[in-house]
Amino acid sequence: GAVVSQHPSRVICKSGTSVKIECRSLDFQATTMFWYRQFPKQSLMLMATSNEGSKATYEQGVEKDKFLINHASLTLSTLTVTSAHPEDSSFYICSARDQRQGGTEAFFGQGTRLTVV
Amino acid sequence: QKEVEQDPGPLSVPEGAIVSLNCTYSNSAFQYFMWYRQYSRKGPELLMYTYSSGNKEDGRFTAQVDKSSKYISLFIRDSQPSDSATYLCAMSAYTGGGNKLTFGTGTQLKVEL
């Protein structure tokens, strides 16, 4: 299957700082990528849809000024958590659908565990 | 009512057992169905993808879709301790890179020696 790489896998930051998470499609181009957040023992919660060359589409209740998304190329989307607070500590995961396969199957990155202290 | 319902478990079975994992959904527009396996602190890994009603087999895994009942299942034969993980069903109404998936809550499975 297609490969989606996410970096870093784990990050600890101080409250008030910003953290950037990268998501790359390694062997295919993705005009659209998705960012999820997952709390322990809960399912994936879609935060936003990242669109290459245009603004991201955020789900209801997700602060777009806090979770900045940039999709500057067909293989890279970034999520920046700005002015992070302890309640932002979570597992963040990106995904992309491989259009070569009709965009049916979605592939996920390894996830980033963010801890804000 | 959630669009996709999935029993969160946990489900504990002995090694070698047949495991049945299920999801129901309410949106009749869903046409594409996926099963993911997620190990702790890792991203979900795609196991199976199905489109039409019926069965699809891949090794020890069989995915079953019943669109008339809005019910999908994943069967795991000869379960192994390495199958211990959370299994998520996911579905979407459309194909195409820009169409998001709707996930179940995930079922936590533990296969014991």
Coordinates of C-alpha atoms in Angstrom, one line a residue:
Chain A
G1 CA 0.0 0.0 0.0
A2 CA 0.9 3.6 -0.2
V3 CA 3.1 5.2 2.5
V4 CA 2.3 8.2 4.6
S5 CA 5.1 9.4 6.8
Q6 CA 4.5 11.6 9.8
H7 CA 7.1 13.4 11.9
P8 CA 7.9 13.7 14.7
S9 CA 6.5 10.6 16.3
R10 CA 6.6 12.2 19.8
V11 CA 7.1 15.7 21.0
I12 CA 7.1 17.4 24.4
C13 CA 6.8 21.1 24.6
K14 CA 6.3 23.8 27.1
S15 CA 2.9 25.5 27.5
G16 CA 2.7 28.6 25.2
T17 CA 5.0 27.3 22.5
S18 CA 4.1 26.1 19.1
V19 CA 4.7 22.7 17.6
K20 CA 4.8 21.7 13.9
I21 CA 3.9 18.3 12.7
E22 CA 4.7 17.1 9.2
C23 CA 2.8 14.7 7.1
R24 CA 4.3 13.4 3.8
S25 CA 3.0 11.1 1.2
L26 CA 6.1 9.2 0.1
D27 CA 5.1 7.4 -3.0
F28 CA 2.1 9.2 -4.3
Q29 CA 0.7 12.7 -4.6
A30 CA -2.1 13.8 -2.4
T31 CA -4.2 16.9 -3.2
T32 CA -6.1 16.3 0.0
M33 CA -4.9 15.1 3.4
F34 CA -6.8 14.7 6.6
W35 CA -5.8 15.6 10.2
Y36 CA -7.2 13.7 13.1
R37 CA -7.0 13.8 16.8
Q38 CA -7.3 10.8 19.0
F39 CA -7.8 10.7 22.8
P40 CA -6.9 7.5 24.7
K41 CA -9.2 4.6 24.0
Q42 CA -11.3 6.8 21.7
S43 CA -11.8 6.8 18.0
L44 CA -10.3 9.2 15.5
M45 CA -11.8 12.7 15.5
L46 CA -11.5 14.5 12.2
M47 CA -10.1 18.0 12.8
A48 CA -9.6 19.3 9.3
T49 CA -9.2 18.6 5.6
S50 CA -6.0 19.9 4.1
N51 CA -6.2 21.0 0.5
E52 CA -3.2 21.6 -1.6
G53 CA -2.8 25.2 -2.6
S54 CA -5.9 26.4 -0.7
K55 CA -7.3 26.9 2.7
A56 CA -8.0 24.0 4.9
T57 CA -11.6 23.0 5.8
Y58 CA -12.1 22.7 9.6
E59 CA -14.6 20.6 11.3
Q60 CA -17.1 22.3 13.7
G61 CA -15.5 23.2 17.0
V62 CA -11.9 23.1 15.8
E63 CA -10.2 26.4 16.1
K64 CA -8.5 27.3 12.9
D65 CA -6.3 29.9 14.4
K66 CA -5.0 27.4 16.9
F67 CA -4.4 24.5 14.5
L68 CA -2.8 26.0 11.5
I69 CA -2.7 23.8 8.4
N70 CA -0.5 24.4 5.4
H71 CA -0.5 22.1 2.4
A72 CA 2.1 23.7 0.2
S73 CA 2.9 20.8 -2.1
L74 CA 1.3 17.6 -3.3
T75 CA 3.3 15.5 -0.9
L76 CA 3.4 17.6 2.3
S77 CA 0.9 19.0 4.7
T78 CA 1.8 20.5 8.1
L79 CA -0.2 21.0 11.2
T80 CA 1.0 23.7 13.7
V81 CA -0.4 23.7 17.1
T82 CA 0.0 27.3 18.2
S83 CA 0.3 28.5 21.8
A84 CA -0.1 24.9 23.0
H85 CA -1.7 24.2 26.4
P86 CA -1.8 21.0 28.3
E87 CA -5.4 20.3 27.0
D88 CA -3.9 20.1 23.5
S89 CA -1.9 17.0 24.6
S90 CA -3.2 14.2 22.4
F91 CA -2.3 11.8 19.6
Y92 CA -2.4 13.6 16.2
I93 CA -2.7 11.5 13.0
C94 CA -2.7 12.4 9.3
S95 CA -4.0 10.4 6.4
A96 CA -4.3 10.6 2.7
R97 CA -6.1 8.7 0.0
D98 CA -4.1 7.5 -3.0
Q99 CA -5.7 8.9 -6.1
R100 CA -3.9 6.4 -8.3
Q101 CA -6.1 3.7 -6.7
G102 CA -9.2 5.7 -7.2
G103 CA -8.8 7.4 -3.8
T104 CA -10.7 4.6 -2.2
E105 CA -8.3 3.5 0.5
A106 CA -7.0 5.9 3.1
F107 CA -3.5 5.5 4.5
F108 CA -2.3 6.9 7.8
G109 CA 0.8 8.2 9.2
Q110 CA 2.4 6.8 12.3
G111 CA 0.9 9.5 14.5
T112 CA 2.4 12.1 16.7
R113 CA 2.1 12.1 20.4
L114 CA 2.1 15.6 21.7
T115 CA 2.6 16.3 25.4
V116 CA 2.3 19.9 26.6
V117 CA 3.8 20.5 30.0
Chain B
Q1 CA -27.6 8.4 16.8
K2 CA -24.1 8.1 15.5
E3 CA -23.6 7.4 11.8
V4 CA -21.4 4.4 12.6
E5 CA -21.8 2.2 15.7
Q6 CA -19.2 -0.2 16.9
D7 CA -19.0 -2.1 20.1
P8 CA -15.9 -0.7 22.0
G9 CA -15.2 -4.0 23.8
P10 CA -12.8 -4.9 25.2
L11 CA -13.1 -8.3 23.6
S12 CA -10.9 -11.1 25.0
V13 CA -10.5 -14.4 23.2
P14 CA -8.1 -17.4 23.5
E15 CA -5.5 -18.0 20.8
G16 CA -6.8 -19.8 17.8
A17 CA -10.4 -18.5 18.3
I18 CA -12.5 -17.0 15.5
V19 CA -13.1 -13.4 16.1
S20 CA -16.1 -11.5 14.8
L21 CA -16.0 -7.7 14.8
N22 CA -19.0 -5.7 13.7
C23 CA -20.2 -2.2 12.7
T24 CA -23.6 -0.9 11.9
Y25 CA -24.3 2.3 10.1
S26 CA -27.3 4.5 9.4
N27 CA -26.2 6.4 6.3
S28 CA -27.4 4.4 3.2
A29 CA -25.1 6.5 1.1
F30 CA -22.0 4.7 2.4
Q31 CA -20.6 2.6 -0.4
Y32 CA -16.9 2.0 0.6
F33 CA -15.9 0.1 3.7
M34 CA -12.6 -0.3 5.3
W35 CA -11.2 -2.1 8.4
Y36 CA -8.1 -0.7 10.1
R37 CA -6.0 -2.2 12.8
Q38 CA -4.4 0.1 15.3
Y39 CA -1.7 -0.9 17.8
S40 CA -1.2 1.2 20.8
R41 CA 0.4 4.6 20.1
K42 CA 0.6 3.9 16.4
G43 CA -1.3 5.1 13.3
P44 CA -4.1 2.9 11.9
E45 CA -3.0 0.3 9.4
L46 CA -5.4 -0.6 6.5
L47 CA -6.4 -4.3 6.7
M48 CA -9.3 -4.7 4.3
Y49 CA -11.2 -2.6 1.8
T50 CA -14.5 -3.6 0.3
Y51 CA -17.1 -2.1 -1.9
S52 CA -19.8 -4.5 -2.8
S53 CA -22.0 -6.6 -0.6
G54 CA -20.6 -10.0 0.1
N55 CA -17.4 -11.4 1.4
K56 CA -13.8 -10.6 0.7
E57 CA -11.0 -12.8 2.0
D58 CA -7.4 -12.0 2.6
G59 CA -5.4 -14.7 4.5
R60 CA -6.9 -15.1 8.0
F61 CA -9.2 -12.0 7.5
T62 CA -12.6 -12.0 5.9
A63 CA -14.6 -8.8 5.5
Q64 CA -18.3 -9.0 5.0
V65 CA -20.7 -6.3 3.9
D66 CA -24.5 -6.5 4.0
K67 CA -25.8 -3.2 2.6
S68 CA -29.4 -4.2 3.0
S69 CA -28.9 -4.5 6.7
K70 CA -26.3 -1.7 6.9
Y71 CA -24.0 -4.1 8.7
I72 CA -20.3 -4.9 8.1
S73 CA -18.1 -7.5 9.8
L74 CA -14.5 -8.5 10.0
F75 CA -13.7 -12.1 10.8
I76 CA -10.3 -13.2 12.0
R77 CA -9.6 -16.9 11.9
D78 CA -7.0 -18.7 14.0
S79 CA -6.4 -15.5 16.0
Q80 CA -2.9 -14.8 17.3
P81 CA -1.6 -12.8 20.2
S82 CA -0.2 -10.4 17.6
D83 CA -3.8 -9.6 16.5
S84 CA -4.3 -7.9 19.9
A85 CA -5.1 -4.3 18.9
T86 CA -7.9 -1.9 18.3
Y87 CA -9.9 -2.5 15.2
L88 CA -11.7 0.4 13.5
C89 CA -14.3 0.2 10.8
A90 CA -14.5 3.2 8.4
M91 CA -16.7 4.0 5.6
S92 CA -17.4 6.7 3.0
A93 CA -20.0 7.6 0.5
Y94 CA -17.7 8.5 -2.3
T95 CA -14.3 7.6 -3.6
G96 CA -11.8 10.2 -4.5
G97 CA -9.0 11.8 -2.5
G98 CA -11.0 14.6 -1.1
N99 CA -13.7 12.5 0.6
K100 CA -13.4 11.9 4.2
L101 CA -14.1 8.7 6.1
T102 CA -16.5 8.2 9.0
F103 CA -15.1 5.9 11.7
G104 CA -16.5 3.7 14.3
T105 CA -15.3 4.0 17.8
G106 CA -13.0 1.0 17.5
T107 CA -13.1 -2.4 19.2
Q108 CA -10.3 -3.4 21.5
L109 CA -9.3 -7.0 21.0
K110 CA -7.0 -9.1 23.2
V111 CA -6.0 -12.5 22.1
E112 CA -4.6 -14.5 25.0
L113 CA -2.2 -17.4 25.1

